[in-house]
Coordinates of N, CA and C in Angstrom, one line a residue:
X1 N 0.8 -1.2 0.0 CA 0.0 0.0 0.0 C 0.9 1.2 0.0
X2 N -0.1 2.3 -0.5 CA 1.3 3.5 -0.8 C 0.2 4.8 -0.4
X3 N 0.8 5.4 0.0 CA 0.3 6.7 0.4 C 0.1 7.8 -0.9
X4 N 0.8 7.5 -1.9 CA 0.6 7.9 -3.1 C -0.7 7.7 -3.9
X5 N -1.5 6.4 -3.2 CA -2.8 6.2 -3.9 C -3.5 6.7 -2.6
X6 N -4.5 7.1 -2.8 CA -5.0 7.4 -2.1 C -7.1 7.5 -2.4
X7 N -7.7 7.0 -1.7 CA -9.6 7.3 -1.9 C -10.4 8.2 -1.1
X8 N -11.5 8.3 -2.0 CA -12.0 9.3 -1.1 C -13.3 9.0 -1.5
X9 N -13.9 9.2 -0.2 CA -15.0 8.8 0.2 C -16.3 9.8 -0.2
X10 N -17.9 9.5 -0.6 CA -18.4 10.5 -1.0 C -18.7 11.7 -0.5
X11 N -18.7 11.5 0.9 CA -18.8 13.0 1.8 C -17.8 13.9 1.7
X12 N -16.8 13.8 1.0 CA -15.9 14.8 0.6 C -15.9 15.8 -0.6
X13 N -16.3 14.9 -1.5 CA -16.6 15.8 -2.8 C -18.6 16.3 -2.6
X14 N -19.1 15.7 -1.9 CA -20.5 16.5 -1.4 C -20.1 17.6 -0.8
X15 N -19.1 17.7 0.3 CA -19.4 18.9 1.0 C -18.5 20.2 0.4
X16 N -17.4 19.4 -0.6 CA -17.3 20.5 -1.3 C -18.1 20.8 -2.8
X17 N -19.3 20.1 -2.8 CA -19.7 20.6 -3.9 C -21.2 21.7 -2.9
X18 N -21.8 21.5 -2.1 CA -22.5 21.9 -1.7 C -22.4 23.4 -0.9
X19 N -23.1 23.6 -1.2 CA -23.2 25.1 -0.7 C -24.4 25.5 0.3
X20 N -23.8 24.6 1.3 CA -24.6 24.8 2.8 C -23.8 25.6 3.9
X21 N -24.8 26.5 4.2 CA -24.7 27.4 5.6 C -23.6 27.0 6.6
X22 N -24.6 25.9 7.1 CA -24.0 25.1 8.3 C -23.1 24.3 8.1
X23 N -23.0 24.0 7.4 CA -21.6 23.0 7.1 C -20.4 23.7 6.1
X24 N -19.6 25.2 6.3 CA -19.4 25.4 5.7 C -17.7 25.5 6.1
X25 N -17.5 25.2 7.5 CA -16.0 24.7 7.8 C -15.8 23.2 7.3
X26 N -16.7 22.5 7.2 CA -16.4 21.5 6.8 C -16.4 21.5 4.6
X27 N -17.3 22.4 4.2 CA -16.5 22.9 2.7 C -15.3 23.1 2.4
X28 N -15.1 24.4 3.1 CA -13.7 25.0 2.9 C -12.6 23.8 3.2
X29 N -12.7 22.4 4.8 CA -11.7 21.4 4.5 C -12.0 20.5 3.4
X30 N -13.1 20.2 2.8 CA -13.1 19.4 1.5 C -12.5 19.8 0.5
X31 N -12.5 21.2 0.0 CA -12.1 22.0 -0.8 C -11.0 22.1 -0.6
X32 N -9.9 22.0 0.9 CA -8.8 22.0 0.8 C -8.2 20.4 0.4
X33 N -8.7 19.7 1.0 CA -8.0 18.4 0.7 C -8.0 18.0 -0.7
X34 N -9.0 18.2 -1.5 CA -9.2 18.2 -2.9 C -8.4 18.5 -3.5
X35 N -8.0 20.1 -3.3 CA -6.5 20.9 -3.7 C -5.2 20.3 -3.7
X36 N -5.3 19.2 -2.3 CA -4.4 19.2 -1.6 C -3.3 17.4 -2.2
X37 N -4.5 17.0 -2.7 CA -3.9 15.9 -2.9 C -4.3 15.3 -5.0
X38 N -3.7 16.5 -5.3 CA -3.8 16.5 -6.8 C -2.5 15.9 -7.4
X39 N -1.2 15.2 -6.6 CA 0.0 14.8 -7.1 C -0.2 13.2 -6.5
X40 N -1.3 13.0 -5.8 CA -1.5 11.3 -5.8 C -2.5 10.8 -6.8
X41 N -2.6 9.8 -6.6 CA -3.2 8.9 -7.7 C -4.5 8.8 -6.9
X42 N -5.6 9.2 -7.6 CA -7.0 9.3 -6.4 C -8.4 8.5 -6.8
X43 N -8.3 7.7 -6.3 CA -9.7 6.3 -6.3 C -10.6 7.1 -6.3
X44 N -11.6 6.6 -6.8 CA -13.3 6.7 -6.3 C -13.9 5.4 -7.2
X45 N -15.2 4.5 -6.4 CA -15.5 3.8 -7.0 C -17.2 4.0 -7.6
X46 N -17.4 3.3 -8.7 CA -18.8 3.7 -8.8 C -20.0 3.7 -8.1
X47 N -19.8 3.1 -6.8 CA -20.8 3.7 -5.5 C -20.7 5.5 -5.0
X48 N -19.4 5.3 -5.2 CA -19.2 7.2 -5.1 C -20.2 7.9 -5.8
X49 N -19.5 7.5 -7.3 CA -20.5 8.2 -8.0 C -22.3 8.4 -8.3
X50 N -22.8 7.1 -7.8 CA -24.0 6.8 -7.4 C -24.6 7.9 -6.5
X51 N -23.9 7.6 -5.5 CA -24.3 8.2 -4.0 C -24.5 10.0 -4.2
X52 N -23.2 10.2 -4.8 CA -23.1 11.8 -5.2 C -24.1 12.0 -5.9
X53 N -24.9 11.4 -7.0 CA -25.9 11.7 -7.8 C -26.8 11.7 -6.9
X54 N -27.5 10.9 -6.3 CA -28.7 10.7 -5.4 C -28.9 11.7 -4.5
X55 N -27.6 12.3 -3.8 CA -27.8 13.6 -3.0 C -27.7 14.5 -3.3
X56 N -26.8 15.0 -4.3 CA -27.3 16.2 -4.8 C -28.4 16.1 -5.2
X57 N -28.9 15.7 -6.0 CA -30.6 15.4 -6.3 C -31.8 15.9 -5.3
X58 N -30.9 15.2 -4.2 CA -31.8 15.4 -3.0 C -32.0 17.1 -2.5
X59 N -30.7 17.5 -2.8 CA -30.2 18.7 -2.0 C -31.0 19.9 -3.2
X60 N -31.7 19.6 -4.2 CA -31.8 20.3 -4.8 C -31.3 20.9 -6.4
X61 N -30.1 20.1 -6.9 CA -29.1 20.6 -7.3 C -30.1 19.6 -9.4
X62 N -29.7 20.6 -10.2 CA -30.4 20.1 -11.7 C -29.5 18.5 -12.2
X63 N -30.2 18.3 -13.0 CA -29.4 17.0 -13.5 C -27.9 17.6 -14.1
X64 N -28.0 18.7 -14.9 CA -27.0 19.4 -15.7 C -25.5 19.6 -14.9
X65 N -26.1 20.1 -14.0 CA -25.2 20.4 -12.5 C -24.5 19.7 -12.4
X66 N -25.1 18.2 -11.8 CA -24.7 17.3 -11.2 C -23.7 16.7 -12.5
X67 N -24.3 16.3 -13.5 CA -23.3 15.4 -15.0 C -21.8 16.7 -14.3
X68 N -22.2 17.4 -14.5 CA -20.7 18.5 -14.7 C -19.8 18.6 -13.2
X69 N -20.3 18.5 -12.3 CA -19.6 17.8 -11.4 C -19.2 16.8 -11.1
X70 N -19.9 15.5 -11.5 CA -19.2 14.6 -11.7 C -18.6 13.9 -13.3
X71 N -18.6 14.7 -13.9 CA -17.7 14.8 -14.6 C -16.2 15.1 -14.8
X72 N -16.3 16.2 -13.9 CA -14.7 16.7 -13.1 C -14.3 15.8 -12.8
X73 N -15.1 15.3 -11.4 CA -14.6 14.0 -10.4 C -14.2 12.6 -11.2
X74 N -14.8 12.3 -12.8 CA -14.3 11.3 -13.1 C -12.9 11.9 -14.2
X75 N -13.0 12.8 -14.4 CA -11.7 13.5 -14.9 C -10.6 14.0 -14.0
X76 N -10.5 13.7 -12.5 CA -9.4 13.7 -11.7 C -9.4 12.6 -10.7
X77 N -10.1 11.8 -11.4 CA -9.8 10.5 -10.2 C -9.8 9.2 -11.1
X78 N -9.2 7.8 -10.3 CA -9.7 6.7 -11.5 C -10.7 5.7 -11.3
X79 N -11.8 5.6 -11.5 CA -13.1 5.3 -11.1 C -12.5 3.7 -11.3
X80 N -12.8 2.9 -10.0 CA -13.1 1.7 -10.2 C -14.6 1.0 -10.1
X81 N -14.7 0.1 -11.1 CA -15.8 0.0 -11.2 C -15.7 -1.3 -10.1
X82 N -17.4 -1.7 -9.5 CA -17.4 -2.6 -8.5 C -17.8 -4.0 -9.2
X83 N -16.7 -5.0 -8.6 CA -17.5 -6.3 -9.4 C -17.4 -7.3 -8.1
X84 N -17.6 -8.7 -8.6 CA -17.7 -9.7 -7.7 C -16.9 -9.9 -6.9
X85 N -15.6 -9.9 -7.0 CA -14.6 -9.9 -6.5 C -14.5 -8.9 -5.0
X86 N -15.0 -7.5 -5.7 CA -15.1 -6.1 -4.6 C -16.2 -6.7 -3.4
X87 N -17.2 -7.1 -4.4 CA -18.2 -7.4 -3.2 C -17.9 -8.7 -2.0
X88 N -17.3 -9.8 -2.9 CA -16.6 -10.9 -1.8 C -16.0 -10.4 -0.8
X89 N -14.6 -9.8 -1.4 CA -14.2 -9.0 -0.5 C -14.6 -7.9 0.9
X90 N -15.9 -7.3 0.7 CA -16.6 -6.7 1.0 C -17.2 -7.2 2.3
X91 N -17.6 -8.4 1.7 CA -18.1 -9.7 2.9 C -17.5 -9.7 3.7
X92 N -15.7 -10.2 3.9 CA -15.3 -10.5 4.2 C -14.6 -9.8 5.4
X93 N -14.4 -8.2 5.0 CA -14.9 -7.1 6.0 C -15.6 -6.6 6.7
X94 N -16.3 -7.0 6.2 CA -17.6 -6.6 6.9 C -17.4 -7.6 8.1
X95 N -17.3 -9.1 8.2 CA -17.2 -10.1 8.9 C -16.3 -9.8 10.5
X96 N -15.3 -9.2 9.5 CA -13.8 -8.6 10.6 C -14.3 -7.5 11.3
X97 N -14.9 -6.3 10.3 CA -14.7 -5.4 11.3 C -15.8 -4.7 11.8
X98 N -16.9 -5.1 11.3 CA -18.5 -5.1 11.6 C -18.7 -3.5 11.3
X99 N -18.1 -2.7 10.4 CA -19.4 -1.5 9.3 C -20.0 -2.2 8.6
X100 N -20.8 -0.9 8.5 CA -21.6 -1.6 7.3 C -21.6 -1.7 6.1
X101 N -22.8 -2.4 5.5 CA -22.5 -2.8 4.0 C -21.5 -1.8 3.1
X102 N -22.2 -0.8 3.2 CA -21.9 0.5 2.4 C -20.5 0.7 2.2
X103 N -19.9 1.0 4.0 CA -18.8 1.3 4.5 C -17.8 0.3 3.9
X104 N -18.0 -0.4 3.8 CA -16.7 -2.3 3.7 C -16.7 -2.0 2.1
X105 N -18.2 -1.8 1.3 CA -17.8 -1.6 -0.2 C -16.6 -0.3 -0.5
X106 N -16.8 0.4 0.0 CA -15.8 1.9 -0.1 C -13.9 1.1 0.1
X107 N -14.5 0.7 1.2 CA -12.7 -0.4 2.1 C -12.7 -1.5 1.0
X108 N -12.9 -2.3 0.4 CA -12.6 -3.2 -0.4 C -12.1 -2.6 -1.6
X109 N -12.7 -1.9 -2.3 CA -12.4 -1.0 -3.4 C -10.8 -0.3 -2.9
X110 N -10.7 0.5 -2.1 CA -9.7 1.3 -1.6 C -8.4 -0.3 -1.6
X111 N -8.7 -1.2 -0.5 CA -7.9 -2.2 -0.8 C -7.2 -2.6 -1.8
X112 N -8.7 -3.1 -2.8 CA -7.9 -3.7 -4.1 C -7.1 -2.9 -5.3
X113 N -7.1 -1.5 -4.8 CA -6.4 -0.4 -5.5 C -5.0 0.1 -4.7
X114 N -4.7 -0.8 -3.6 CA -3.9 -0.4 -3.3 C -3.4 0.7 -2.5
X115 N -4.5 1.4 -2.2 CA -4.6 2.5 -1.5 C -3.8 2.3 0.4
X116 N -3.4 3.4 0.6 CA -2.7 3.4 1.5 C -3.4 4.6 2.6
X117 N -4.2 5.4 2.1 CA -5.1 6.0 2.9 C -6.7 6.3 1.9
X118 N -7.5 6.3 3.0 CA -9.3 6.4 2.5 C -9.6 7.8 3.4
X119 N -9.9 8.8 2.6 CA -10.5 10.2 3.4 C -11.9 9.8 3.4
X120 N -12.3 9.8 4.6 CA -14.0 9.9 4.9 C -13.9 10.6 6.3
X121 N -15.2 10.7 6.2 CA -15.5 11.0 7.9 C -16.7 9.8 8.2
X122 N -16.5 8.9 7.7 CA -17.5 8.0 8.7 C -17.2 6.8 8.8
X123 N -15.8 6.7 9.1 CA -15.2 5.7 9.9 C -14.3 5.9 10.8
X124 N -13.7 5.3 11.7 CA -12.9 5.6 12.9 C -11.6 6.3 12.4
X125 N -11.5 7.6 12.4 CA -9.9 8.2 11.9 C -8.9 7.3 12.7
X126 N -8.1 7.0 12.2 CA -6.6 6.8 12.3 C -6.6 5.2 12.6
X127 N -8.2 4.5 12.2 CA -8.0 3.1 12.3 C -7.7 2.7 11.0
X128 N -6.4 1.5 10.8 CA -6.1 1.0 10.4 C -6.4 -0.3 9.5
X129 N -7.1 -0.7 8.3 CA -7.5 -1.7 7.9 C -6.8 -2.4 7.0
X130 N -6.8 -4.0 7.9 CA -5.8 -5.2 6.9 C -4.6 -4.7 6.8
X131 N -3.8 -4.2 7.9 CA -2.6 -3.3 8.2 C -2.0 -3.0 7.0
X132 N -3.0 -1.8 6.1 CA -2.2 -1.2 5.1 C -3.2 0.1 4.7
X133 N -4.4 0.1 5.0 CA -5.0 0.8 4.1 C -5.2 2.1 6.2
X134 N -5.2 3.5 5.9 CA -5.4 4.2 7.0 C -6.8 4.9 6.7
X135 N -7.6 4.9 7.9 CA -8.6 6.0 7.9 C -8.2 7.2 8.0
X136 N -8.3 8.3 7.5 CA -8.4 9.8 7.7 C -9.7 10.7 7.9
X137 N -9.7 11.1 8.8 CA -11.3 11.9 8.3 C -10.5 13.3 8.7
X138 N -10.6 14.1 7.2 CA -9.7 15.5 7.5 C -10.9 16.3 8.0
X139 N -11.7 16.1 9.0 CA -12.4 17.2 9.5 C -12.1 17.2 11.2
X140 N -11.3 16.2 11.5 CA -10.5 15.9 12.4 C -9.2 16.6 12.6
X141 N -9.1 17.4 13.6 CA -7.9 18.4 13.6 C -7.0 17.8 14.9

């Protein structure tokens, strides 16, 4: 695993795409990490891109919007797609470390890419998974 690869989870590119009130220290760190990590190699898997569609949607945001934001995101990241394999694996996490479904699909993906760190905020920062891959949640200071 390398620190050079690195995933990110969909709460990152939502809160920097969103333009909410109350959540707007947490924008400005999405927007920085974003910035921040444009010289590693950056995962996202197609549950990302799912998820980001469904809530902006939610949040209000046009179909048009959304294609062009995530259009960026698949033009600076390398989308893996999920297959049998991701989901086996998935299981098998799930098993170990008891998140849930959702959570383990994100970790398995990140895994089989090699990834050496996963930015989210909804899993335990600075825990450790299959001693290679790190949690980060940069909203954690």
């Amino acid at each position: 695993m390398s620190d050079s690869r690195v995933f990110v989870d969909t709460n990152i590119f939502l809160y920097a795409a969103l333009e909410d009130d109350f959540q707007q220290g947490k924008r400005a760190g999405a927007v920085n990490l974003l910035k921040g990590i444009t010289d590693k190699l950056v995962y996202v898997n197609t549950q990302v891109l799912h998820e980001f569609y469904s809530i902006m949607l939610r949040h209000g945001a046009s179909d048009e919007a959304i294609h062009d934001r995530l259009n960026a995101i698949i033009g600076e990241t390398k989308v893996s797609v999920i297959t049998v394999k991701t989901v086996k694996r998935c299981w098998d996490i799930r098993m170990k470390y008891r998140y849930n479904y959702w959570d383990c699909l994100i970790l398995a993906s990140a895994l089989e890419h090699d990834c050496g760190i996963l930015y989210t905020e909804d899993l335990q920062n600075g825990q450790i998974i299959e001693k290679t891959l790190k949690i980060v949640n940069p909203f954690v200071s």
